[in-house]
Short mmCIF file of C-alpha atoms in Angstrom, two decimals:
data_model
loop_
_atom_site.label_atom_id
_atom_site.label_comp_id
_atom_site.label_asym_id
_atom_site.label_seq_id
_atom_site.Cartn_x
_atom_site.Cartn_y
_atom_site.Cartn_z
CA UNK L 1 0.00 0.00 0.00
CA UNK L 2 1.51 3.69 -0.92
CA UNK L 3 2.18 5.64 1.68
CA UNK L 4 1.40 9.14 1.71
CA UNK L 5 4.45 11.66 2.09
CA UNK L 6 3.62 14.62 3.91
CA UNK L 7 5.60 17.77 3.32
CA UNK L 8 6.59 18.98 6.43
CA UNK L 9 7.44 22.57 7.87
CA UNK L 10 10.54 22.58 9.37
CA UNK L 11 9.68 25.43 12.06
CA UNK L 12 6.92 23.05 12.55
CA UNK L 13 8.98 20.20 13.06
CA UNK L 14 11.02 22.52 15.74
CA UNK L 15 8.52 24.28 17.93
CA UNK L 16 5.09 22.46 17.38
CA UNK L 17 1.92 23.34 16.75
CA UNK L 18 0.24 26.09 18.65
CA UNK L 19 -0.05 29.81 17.64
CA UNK L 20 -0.52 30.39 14.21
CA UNK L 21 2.24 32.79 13.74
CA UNK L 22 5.55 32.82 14.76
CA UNK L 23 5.78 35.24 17.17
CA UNK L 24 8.21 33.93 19.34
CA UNK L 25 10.02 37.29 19.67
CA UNK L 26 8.27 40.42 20.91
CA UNK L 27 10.18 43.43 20.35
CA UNK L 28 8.91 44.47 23.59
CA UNK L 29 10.83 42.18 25.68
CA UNK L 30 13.97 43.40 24.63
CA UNK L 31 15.57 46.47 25.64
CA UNK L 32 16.47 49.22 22.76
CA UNK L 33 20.43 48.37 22.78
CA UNK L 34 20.13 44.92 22.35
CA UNK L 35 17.50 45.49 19.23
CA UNK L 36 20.72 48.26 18.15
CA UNK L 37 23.12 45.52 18.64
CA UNK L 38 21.53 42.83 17.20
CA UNK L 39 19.20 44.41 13.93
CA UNK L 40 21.61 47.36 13.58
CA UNK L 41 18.17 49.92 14.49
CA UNK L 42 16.38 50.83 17.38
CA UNK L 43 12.67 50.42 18.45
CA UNK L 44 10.72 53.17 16.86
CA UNK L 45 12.75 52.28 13.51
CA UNK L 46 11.65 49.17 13.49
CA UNK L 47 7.58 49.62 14.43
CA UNK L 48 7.91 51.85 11.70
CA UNK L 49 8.60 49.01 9.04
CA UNK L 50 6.31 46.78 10.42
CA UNK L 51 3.55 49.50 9.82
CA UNK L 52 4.96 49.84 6.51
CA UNK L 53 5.34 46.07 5.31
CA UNK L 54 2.81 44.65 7.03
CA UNK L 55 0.11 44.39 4.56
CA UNK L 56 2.58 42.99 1.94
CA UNK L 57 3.99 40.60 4.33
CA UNK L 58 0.78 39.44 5.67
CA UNK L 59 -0.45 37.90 2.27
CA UNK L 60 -1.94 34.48 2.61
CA UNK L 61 0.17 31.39 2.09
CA UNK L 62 -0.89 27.81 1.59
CA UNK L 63 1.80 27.06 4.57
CA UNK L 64 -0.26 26.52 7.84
CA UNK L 65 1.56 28.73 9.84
CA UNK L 66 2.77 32.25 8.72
CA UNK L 67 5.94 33.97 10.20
CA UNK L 68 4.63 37.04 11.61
CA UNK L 69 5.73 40.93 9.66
CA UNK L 70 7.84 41.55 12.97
CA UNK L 71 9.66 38.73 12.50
CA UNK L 72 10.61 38.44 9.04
CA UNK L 73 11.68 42.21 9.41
CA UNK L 74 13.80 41.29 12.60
CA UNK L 75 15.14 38.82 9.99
CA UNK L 76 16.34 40.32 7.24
CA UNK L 77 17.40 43.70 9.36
CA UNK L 78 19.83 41.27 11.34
CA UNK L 79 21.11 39.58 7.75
CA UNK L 80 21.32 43.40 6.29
CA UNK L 81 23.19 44.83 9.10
CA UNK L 82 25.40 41.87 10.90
CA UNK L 83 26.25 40.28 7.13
CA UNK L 84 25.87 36.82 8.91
CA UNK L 85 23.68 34.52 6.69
CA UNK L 86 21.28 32.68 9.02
CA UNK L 87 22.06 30.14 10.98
CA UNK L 88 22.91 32.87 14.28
CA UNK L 89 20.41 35.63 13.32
CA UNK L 90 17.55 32.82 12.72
CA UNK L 91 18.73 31.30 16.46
CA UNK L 92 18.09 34.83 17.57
CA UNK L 93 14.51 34.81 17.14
CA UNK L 94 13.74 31.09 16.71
CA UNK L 95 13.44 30.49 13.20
CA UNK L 96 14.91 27.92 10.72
CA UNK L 97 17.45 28.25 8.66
CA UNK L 98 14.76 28.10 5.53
CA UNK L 99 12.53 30.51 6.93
CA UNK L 100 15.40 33.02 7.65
CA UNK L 101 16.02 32.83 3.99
CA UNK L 102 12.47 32.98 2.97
CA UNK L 103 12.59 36.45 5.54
CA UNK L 104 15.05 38.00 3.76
CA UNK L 105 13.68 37.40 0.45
CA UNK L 106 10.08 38.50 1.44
CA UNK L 107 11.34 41.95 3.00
CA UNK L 108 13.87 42.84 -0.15
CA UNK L 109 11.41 42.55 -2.45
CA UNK L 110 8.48 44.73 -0.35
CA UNK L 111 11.48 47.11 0.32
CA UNK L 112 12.26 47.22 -3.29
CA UNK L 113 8.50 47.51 -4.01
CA UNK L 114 8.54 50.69 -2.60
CA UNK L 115 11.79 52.25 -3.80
CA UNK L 116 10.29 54.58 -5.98
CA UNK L 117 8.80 56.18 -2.97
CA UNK L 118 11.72 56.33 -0.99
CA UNK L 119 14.60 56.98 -3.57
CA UNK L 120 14.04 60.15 -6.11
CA UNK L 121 14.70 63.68 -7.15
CA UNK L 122 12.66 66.44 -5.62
CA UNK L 123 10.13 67.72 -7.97
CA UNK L 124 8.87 71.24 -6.62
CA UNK L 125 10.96 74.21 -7.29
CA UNK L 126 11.39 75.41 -3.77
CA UNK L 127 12.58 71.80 -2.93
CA UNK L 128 14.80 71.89 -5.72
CA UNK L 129 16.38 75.36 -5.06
CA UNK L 130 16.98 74.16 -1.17
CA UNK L 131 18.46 71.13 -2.66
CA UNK L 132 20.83 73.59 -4.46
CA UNK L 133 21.27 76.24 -1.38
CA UNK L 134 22.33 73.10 1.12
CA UNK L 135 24.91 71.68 -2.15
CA UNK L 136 26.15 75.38 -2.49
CA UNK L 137 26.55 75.55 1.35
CA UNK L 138 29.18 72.71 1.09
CA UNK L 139 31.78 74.70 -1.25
CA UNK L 140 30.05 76.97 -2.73
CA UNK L 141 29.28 75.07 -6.26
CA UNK L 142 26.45 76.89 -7.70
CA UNK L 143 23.39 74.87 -8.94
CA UNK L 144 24.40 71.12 -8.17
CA UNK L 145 20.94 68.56 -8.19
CA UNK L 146 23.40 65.58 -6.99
CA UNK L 147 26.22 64.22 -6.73
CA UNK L 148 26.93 60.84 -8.28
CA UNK L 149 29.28 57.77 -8.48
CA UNK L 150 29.31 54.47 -8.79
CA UNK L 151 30.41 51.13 -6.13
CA UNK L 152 31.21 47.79 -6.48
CA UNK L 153 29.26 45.11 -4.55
CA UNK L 154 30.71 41.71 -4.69
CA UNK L 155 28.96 38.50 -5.57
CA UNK L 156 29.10 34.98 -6.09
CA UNK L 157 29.72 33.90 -9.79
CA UNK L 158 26.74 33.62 -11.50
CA UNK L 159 25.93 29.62 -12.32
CA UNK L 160 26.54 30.65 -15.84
CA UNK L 161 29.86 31.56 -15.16
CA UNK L 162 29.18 34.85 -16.90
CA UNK L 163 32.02 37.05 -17.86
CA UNK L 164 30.11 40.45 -17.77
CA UNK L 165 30.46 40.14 -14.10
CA UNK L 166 34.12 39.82 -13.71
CA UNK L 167 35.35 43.47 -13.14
CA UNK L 168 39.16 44.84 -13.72
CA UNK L 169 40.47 43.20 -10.47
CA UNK L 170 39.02 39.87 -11.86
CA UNK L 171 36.49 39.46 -8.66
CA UNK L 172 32.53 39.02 -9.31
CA UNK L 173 30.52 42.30 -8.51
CA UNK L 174 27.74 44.39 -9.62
CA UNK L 175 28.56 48.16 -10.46
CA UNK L 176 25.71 50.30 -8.88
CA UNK L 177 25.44 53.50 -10.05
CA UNK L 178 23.81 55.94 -7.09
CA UNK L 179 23.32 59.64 -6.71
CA UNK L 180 22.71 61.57 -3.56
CA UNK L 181 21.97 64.67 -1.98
CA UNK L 182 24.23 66.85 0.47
CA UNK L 183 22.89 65.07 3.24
CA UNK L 184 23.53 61.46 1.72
CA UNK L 185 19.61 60.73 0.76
CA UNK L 186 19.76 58.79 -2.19
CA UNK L 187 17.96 60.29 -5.24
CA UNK L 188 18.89 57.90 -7.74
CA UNK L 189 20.19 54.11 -7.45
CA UNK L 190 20.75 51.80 -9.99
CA UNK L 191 22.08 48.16 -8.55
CA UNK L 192 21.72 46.11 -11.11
CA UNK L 193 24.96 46.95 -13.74
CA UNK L 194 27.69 44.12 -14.55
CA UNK L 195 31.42 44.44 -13.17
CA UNK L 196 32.45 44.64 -16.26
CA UNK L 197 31.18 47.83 -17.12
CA UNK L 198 33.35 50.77 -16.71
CA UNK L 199 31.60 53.69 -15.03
CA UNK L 200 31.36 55.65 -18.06
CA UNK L 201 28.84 53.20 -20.03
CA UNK L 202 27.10 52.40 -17.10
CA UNK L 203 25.95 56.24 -17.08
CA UNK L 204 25.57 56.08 -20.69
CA UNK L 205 23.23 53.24 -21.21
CA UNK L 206 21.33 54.45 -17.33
CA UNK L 207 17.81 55.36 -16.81
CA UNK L 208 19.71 58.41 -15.18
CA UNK L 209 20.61 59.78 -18.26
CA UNK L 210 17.25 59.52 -19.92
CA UNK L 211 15.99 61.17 -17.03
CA UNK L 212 18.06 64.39 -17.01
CA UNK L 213 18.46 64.66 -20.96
CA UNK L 214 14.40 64.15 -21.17
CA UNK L 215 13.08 65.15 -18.21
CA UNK L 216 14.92 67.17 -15.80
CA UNK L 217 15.76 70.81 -14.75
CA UNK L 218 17.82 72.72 -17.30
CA UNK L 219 18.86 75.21 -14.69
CA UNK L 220 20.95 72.65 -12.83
CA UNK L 221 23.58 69.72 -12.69
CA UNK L 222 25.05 66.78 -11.24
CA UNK L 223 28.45 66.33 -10.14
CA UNK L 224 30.48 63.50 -11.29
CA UNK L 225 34.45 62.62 -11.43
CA UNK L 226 36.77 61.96 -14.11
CA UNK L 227 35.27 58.69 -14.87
CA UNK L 228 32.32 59.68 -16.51
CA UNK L 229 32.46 62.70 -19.74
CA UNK L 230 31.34 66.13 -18.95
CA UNK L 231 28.19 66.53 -20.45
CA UNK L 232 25.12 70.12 -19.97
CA UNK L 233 23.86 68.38 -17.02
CA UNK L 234 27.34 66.52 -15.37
CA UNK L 235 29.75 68.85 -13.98
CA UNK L 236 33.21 66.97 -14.01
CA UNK L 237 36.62 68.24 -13.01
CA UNK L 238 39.42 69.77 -15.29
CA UNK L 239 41.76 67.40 -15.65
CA UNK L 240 44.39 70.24 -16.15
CA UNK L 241 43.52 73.26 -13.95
CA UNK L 242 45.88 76.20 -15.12
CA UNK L 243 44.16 79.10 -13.61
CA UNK L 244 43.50 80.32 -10.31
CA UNK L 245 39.46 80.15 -11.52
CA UNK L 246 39.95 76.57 -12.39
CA UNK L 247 42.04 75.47 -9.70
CA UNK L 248 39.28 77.00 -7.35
CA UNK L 249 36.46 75.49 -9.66
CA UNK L 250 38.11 72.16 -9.15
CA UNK L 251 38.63 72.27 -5.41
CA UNK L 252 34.57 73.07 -4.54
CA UNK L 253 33.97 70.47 -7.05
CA UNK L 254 35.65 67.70 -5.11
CA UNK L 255 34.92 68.44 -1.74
CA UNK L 256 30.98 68.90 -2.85
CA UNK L 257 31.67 65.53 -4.72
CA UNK L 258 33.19 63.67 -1.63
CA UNK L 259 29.63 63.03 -0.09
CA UNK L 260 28.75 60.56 -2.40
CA UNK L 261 32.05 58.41 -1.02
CA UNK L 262 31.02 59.24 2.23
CA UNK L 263 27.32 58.09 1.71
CA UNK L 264 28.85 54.89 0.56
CA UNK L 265 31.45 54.32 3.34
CA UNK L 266 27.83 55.20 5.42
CA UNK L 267 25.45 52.36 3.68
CA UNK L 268 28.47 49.74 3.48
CA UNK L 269 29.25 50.38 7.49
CA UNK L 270 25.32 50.57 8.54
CA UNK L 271 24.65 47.22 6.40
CA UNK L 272 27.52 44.78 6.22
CA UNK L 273 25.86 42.27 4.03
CA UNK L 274 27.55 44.62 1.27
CA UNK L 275 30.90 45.78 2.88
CA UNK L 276 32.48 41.85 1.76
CA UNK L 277 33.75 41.17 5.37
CA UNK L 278 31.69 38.68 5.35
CA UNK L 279 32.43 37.33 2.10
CA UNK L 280 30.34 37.83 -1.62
CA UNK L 281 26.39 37.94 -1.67
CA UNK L 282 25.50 34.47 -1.98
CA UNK L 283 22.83 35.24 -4.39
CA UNK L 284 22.57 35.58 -8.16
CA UNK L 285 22.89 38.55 -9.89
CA UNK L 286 18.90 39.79 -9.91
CA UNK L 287 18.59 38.83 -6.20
CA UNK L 288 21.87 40.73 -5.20
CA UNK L 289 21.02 43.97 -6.97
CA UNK L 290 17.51 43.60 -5.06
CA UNK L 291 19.05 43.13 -1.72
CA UNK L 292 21.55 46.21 -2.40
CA UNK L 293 18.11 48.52 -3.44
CA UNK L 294 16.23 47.33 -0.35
CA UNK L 295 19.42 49.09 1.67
CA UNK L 296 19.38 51.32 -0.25
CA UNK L 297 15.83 52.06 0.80
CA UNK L 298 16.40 51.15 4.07
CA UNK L 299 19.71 53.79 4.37
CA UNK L 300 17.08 56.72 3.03
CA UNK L 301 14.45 55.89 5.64
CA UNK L 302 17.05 56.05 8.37
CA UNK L 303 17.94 59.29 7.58
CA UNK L 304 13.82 60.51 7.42
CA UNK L 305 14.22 58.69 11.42
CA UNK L 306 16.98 61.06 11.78
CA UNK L 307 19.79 58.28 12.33
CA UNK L 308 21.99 60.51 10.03
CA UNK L 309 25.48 60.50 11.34
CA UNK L 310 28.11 59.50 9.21
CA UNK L 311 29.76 56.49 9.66
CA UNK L 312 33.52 56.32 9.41
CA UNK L 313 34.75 53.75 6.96
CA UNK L 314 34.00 50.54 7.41
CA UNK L 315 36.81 47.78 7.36
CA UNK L 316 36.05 44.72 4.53
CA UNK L 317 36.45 43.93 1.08
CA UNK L 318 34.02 45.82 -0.52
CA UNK L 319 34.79 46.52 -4.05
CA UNK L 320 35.28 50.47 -4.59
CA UNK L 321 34.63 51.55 -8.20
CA UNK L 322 38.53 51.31 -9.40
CA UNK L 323 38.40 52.54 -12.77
CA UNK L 324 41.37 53.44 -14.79
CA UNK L 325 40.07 55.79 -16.74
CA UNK L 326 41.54 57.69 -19.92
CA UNK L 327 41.88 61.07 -19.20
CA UNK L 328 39.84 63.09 -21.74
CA UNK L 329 37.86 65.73 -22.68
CA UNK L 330 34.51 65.84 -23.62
CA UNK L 331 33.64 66.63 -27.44
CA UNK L 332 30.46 68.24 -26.45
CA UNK L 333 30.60 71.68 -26.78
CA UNK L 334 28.01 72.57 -25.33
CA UNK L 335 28.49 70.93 -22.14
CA UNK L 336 32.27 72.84 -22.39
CA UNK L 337 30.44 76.16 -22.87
CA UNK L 338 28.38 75.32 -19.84
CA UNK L 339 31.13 74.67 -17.94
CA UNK L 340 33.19 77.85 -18.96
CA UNK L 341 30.48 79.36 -18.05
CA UNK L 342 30.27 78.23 -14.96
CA UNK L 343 34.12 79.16 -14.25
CA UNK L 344 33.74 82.75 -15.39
CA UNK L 345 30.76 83.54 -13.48
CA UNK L 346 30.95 81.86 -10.30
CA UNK L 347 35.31 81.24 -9.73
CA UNK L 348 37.10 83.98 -11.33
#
């Protein structure tokens, strides 16, 4: 006679039947610097993103018992922040290994659900022109939107041993291209660009670009380095000041420029899946770039809760854009016009 196989839930198999969610951890029996220490946020962050996820983590399943919103968010928080896959941060709040990892996957993709609500350029002129008055209180650059830049996020190879992940130092990564205010709120974040890419095509072949050569202010620009080509709306640095004007020009544009690094020293140190201490994100490349958006929405949230101080860099392996660029200079006219411009008005 067949025997009937039963498909069995392992955080069945471990704590019984009872309850019909897993709320085995209350955030409320835990002080606020053990939820700091452990999930890398405090209390009111975290009530927050259960009030924000909840509906979207509370969809029905055909498993009998559903992990509660709290808990998959305690979940993935401690995977974001500690970079320690599992086993300890599902111990933490009594989960199994394959529910930790069905967590983490539920919360990425409700955080990256929303990132259009969390991660953007201001819209309204007098948000735009404080967007410019904070940028201008940095170094005095005139009329800066953003600065942007791209990272390196390492990753496991993909099972298809694709090449277009392999960047210049040979390693597996994704090249995310992100721009950001003076305060380090993301406005723009693309994750999901091959290693292999050098910074300049990555900008080129962006949603960015379509964006501020469609869409955007004409009054204004972003500021990028040497590895991308000056263009109307991308400020970039002369490569061979010769004037004081220039040489002036050139130091407001890097010290405006350096909060981009330090908004990525910040989201690598706050969430340490990314900072490759820990190793490469275990995931393929469409899951990765998901779980480096959902930080990224995560990191801008933070900073609405006010938990905005900059982190100092964090120690690790995380792959830093490293392009060796050719030094050139744009053949857009225009865009040297507007720069000139820019010089004579504003630096000489």
């Amino acid at each position: 006679m067949a025997v009937p196989i039963a498909v069995l839930d392992c955080d069945l198999l471990l704590y019984g039947r009872g309850h019909r969610t897993l709320d085995r951890f209350k955030l409320e029996d835990v002080t606020d610097e053990y939820l700091v220490s452990t999930y890398g946020f405090p209390r009111q962050f975290i009530c927050y993103l259960v009030d924000l996820l909840g509906a979207t983590l509370s969809r029905p399943t055909q498993r009998s018992r559903a992990i509660s919103p709290e808990t998959q968010i305690l979940a993935a928080l401690g995977f974001y922040t500690s970079g320690s896959f599992q086993t300890r941060m599902g111990d933490a709040i009594g989960i199994s290994q394959a529910s930790m990892s069905r967590c983490v996957a539920n919360v990425t993709e409700a955080l990256v659900e929303r990132a259009s609500q969390f991660i953007h350029f201001p819209k309204d002129e007098a948000t735009v022109q404080s967007l410019k008055d904070d940028f201008y209180g940095l170094a005095g650059m005139p009329g800066v939107l953003g600065v942007v830049d791209c990272t390196h996020v390492a990753i496991k190879a993909p099972n298809a041993e694709d090449l277009s992940y392999v960047n210049r130092k040979g390693l597996h990564s994704l090249n995310c291209l992100m721009v950001c205010d003076s305060r380090g709120v993301l406005l723009s974040a693309e994750t999901h660009w091959p290693g292999s890419l050098p910074d300049c095509t990555v900008l080129e072949q962006a949603a960015l670009t379509s964006q501020f050569e469609t869409e955007l202010h004409k009054d204004g620009w972003l500021l990028g380095d040497s590895s991308f080509l000056l263009r109307t709306w991308l400020m970039t640095p002369l490569h061979i000041p010769e004037t004081p004007a220039e040489y002036r020009y050139n130091m407001a544009h890097s010290a405006t420029h350096n909060v981009i690094e330090r908004t990525f020293r910040t989201i690598r140190s706050r969430f340490r899946c990314l900072d490759g201490s820990k190793g490469t994100l275990q995931y393929s490349p469409e899951k990765s770039s998901h779980i480096i958006l959902a930080c990224c929405v995560l990191h801008n949230i933070s900073l609405q809760h006010g938990l905005d101080v900059w982190s100092a860099p964090a120690s690790g392996h995380v792959e830093q854009s490293e392009e060796e660029y050719e030094q050139m200079e744009s053949v857009d006219s225009e865009a040297c016009r507007v720069r000139q411009e820019l010089l004579l008005t504003h630096f000489s």
